[in-house]
CSV table of C-alpha atoms in Angstrom, one decimal:
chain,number,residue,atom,x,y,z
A,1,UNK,CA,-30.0,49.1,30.1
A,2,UNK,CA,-32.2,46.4,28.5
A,3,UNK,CA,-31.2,42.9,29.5
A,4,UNK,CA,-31.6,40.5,26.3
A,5,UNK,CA,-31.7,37.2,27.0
A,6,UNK,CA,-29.9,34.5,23.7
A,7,UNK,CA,-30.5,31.0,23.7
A,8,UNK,CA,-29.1,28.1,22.0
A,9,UNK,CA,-32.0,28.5,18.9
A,10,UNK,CA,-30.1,28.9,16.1
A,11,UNK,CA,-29.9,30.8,12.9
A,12,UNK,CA,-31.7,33.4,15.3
A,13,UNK,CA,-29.9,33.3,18.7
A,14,UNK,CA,-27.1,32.0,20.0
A,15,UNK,CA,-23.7,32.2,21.8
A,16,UNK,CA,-20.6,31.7,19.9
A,17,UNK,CA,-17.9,34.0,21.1
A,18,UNK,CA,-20.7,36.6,22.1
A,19,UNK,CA,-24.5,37.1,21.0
A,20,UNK,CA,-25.0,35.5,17.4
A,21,UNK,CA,-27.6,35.3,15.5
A,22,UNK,CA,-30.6,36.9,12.9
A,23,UNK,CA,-32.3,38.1,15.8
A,24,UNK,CA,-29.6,39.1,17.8
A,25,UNK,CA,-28.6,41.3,14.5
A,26,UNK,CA,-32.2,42.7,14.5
A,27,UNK,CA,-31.8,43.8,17.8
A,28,UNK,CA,-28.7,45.6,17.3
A,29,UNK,CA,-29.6,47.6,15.0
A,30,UNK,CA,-33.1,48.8,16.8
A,31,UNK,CA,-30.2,49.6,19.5
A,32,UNK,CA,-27.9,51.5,17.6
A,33,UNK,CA,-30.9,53.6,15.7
A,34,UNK,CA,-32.7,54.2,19.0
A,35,UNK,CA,-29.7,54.8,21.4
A,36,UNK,CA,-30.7,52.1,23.7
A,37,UNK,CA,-28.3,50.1,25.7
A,38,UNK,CA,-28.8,46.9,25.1
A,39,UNK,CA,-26.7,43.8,27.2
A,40,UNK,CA,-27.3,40.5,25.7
A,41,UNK,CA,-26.2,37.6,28.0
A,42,UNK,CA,-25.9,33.8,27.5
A,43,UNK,CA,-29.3,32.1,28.4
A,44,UNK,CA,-28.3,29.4,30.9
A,45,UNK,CA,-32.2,28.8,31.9
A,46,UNK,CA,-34.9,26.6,29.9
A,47,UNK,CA,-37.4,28.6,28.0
A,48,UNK,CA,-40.1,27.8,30.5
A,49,UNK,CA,-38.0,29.2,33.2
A,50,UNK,CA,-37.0,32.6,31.2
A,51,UNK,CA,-40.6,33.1,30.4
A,52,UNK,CA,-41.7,32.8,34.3
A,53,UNK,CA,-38.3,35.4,34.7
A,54,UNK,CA,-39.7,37.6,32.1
A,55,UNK,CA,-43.3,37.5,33.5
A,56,UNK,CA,-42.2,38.5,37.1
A,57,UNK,CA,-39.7,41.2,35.9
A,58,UNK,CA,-36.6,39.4,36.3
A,59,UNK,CA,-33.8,39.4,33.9
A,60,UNK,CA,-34.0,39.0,31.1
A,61,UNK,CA,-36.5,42.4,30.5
A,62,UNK,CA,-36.9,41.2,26.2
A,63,UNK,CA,-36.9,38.0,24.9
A,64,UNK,CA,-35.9,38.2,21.1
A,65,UNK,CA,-37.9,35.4,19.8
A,66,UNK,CA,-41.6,34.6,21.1
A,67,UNK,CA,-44.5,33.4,20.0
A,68,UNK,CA,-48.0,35.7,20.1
A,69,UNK,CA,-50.5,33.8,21.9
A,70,UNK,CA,-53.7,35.5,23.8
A,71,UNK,CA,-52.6,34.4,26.9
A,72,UNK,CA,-49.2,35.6,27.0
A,73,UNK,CA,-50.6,38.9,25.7
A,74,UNK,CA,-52.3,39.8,29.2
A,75,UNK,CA,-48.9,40.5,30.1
A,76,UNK,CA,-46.4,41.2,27.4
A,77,UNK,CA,-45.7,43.9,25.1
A,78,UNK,CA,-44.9,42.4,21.7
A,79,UNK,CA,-43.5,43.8,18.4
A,80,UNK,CA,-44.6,43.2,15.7
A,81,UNK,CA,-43.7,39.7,13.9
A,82,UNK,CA,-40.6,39.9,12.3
A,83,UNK,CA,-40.3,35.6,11.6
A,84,UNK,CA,-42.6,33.7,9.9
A,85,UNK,CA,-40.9,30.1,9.4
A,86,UNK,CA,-42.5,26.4,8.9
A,87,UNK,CA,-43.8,24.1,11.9
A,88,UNK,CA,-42.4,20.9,10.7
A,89,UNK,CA,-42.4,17.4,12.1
A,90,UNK,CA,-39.2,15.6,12.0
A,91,UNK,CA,-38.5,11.9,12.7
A,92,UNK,CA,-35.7,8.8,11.5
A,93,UNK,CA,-35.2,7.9,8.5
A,94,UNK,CA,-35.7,4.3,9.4
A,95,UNK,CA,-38.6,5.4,11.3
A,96,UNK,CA,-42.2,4.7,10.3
A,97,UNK,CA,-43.7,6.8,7.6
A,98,UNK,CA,-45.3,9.8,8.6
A,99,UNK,CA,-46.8,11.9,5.3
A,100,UNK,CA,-48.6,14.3,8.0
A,101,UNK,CA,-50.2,14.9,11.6
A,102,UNK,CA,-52.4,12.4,11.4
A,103,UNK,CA,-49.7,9.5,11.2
A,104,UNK,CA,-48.5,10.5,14.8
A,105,UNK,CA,-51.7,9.5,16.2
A,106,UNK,CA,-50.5,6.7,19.3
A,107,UNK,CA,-47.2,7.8,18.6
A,108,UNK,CA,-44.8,9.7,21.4
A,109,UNK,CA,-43.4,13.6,20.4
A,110,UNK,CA,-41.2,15.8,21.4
A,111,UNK,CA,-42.0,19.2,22.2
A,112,UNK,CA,-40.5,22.0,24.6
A,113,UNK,CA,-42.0,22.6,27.6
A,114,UNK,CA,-44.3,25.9,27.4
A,115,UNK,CA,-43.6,26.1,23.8
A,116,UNK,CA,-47.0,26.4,21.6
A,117,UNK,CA,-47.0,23.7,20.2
A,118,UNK,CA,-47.4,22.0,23.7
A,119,UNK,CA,-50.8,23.3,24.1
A,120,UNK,CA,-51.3,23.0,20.3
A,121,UNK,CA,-50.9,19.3,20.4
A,122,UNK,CA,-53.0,19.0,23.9
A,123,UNK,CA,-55.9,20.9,22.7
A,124,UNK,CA,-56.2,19.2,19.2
A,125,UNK,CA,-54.5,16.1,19.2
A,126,UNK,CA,-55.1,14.3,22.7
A,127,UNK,CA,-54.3,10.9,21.5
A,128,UNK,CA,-50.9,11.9,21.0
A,129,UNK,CA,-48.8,11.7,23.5
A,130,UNK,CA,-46.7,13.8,24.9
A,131,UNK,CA,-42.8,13.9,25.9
A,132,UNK,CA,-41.8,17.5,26.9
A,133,UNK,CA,-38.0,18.2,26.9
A,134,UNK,CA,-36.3,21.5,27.3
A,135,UNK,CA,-34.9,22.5,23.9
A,136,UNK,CA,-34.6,21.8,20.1
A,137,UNK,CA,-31.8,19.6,20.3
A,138,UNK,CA,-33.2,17.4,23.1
A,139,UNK,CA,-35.9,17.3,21.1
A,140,UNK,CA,-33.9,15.9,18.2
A,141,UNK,CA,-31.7,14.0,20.2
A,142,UNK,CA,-34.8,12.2,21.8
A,143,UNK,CA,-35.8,11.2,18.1
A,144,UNK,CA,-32.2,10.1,16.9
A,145,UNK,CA,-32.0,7.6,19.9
A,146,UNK,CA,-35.3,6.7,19.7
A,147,UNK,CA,-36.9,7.6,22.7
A,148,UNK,CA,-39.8,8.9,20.7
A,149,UNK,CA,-41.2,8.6,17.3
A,150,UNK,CA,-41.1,12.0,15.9
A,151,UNK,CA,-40.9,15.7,17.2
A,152,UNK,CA,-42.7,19.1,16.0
A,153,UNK,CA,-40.4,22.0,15.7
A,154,UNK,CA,-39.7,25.3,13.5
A,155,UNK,CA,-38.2,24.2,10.2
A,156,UNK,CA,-34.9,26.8,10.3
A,157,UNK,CA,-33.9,25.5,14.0
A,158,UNK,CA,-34.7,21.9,13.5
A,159,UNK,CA,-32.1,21.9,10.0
A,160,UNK,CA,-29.3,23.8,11.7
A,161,UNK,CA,-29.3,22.1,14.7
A,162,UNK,CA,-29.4,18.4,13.2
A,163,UNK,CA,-26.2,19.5,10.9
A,164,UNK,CA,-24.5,21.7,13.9
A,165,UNK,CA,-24.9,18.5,15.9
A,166,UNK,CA,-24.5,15.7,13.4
A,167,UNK,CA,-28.1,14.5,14.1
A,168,UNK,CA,-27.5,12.9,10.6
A,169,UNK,CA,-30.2,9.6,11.1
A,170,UNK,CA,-33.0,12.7,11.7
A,171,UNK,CA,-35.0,13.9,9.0
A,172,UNK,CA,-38.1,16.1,8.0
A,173,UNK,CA,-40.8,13.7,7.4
A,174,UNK,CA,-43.6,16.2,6.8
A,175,UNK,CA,-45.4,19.7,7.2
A,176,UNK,CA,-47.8,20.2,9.5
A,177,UNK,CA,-51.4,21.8,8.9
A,178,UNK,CA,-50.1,24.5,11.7
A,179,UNK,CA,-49.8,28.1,10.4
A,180,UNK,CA,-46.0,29.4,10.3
A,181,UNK,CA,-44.4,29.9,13.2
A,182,UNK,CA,-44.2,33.4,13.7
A,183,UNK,CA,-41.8,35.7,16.1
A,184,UNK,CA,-41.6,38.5,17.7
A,185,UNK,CA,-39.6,40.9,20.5
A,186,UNK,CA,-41.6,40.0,23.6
């Protein structure tokens, strides 16, 4: 039995009367062609805290969506990418302009704890700082309110959460010069 954790990161996984989702499909159908029994439950950890799970062979034993990084290579067996989708920064629409990464320099962002982008952003962009939340939608929520000036997140999520959720004041200000977020079984 493979334990296959879904999040709230829709169109690729989520729980709505059972497992939902692009990637949830995906891995269905490498279930049923394979013969493996695969038991998806409804992620009620952060992201941060199913990676740690998934590092010291705890449930869940895949994650369908993560990113490749070298470090997370050392000890995890991806597949290959199977998502490729925009890194995009979002903000109000009675924010400030932003046109690009550069614009968020002194500004506050959102980004998900132990996500890429976190160490993106730290590595190449000190002088902005740095609000870490737990999800997309706190992410966008944290924007909507005001709490921070803008947020970086995959394009796909970001749109479908902000209509799921009525986020309607949120918008995508700009791309980034990141490559695509990519995504794999991890």
């Amino acid at each position: 039995t493979i334990n296959a954790r879904v999040a709230y990161w829709p169109p690729y996984q989520f729980w709505q009367n059972g497992p939902q989702g692009i990637s949830v499909d995906y891995l269905k159908k490498i279930g049923e062609k394979y013969g493996l029994d695969i038991q998806f439950y409804a992620a009620d950890e952060p992201w941060a805290k199913a990676l740690e799970n998934l590092l010291n062979h705890r449930r869940p034993d895949i994650l369908t969506t993560i990113h490749h990084t070298p470090d997370r290579e050392k000890d995890i067996a991806f597949s290959t990418d199977y998502l490729s989708i925009p890194w995009v920064i979002f903000n109000r629409k009675d924010g400030d302009f932003i046109g690009g990464i550069d614009d968020l320099r002194g500004k506050t962002v959102a980004v998900q704890r132990d996500f890429v982008m976190q160490d993106i952003l730290k590595d190449e962009y000190p002088e902005i700082k740095i609000l870490t939340v737990n999800d997309t939608l706190e992410e966008l929520k944290a924007v909507s309110t005001g709490q921070v000036d803008a947020c970086i997140d995959n394009l796909a999520v970001g749109t479908y959460i902000i209509q799921e959720n009525g986020l309607f004041n949120v918008k995508v200000a700009a791309p980034t010069p990141f490559p695509n977020h990519t995504q794999a079984f991890g």
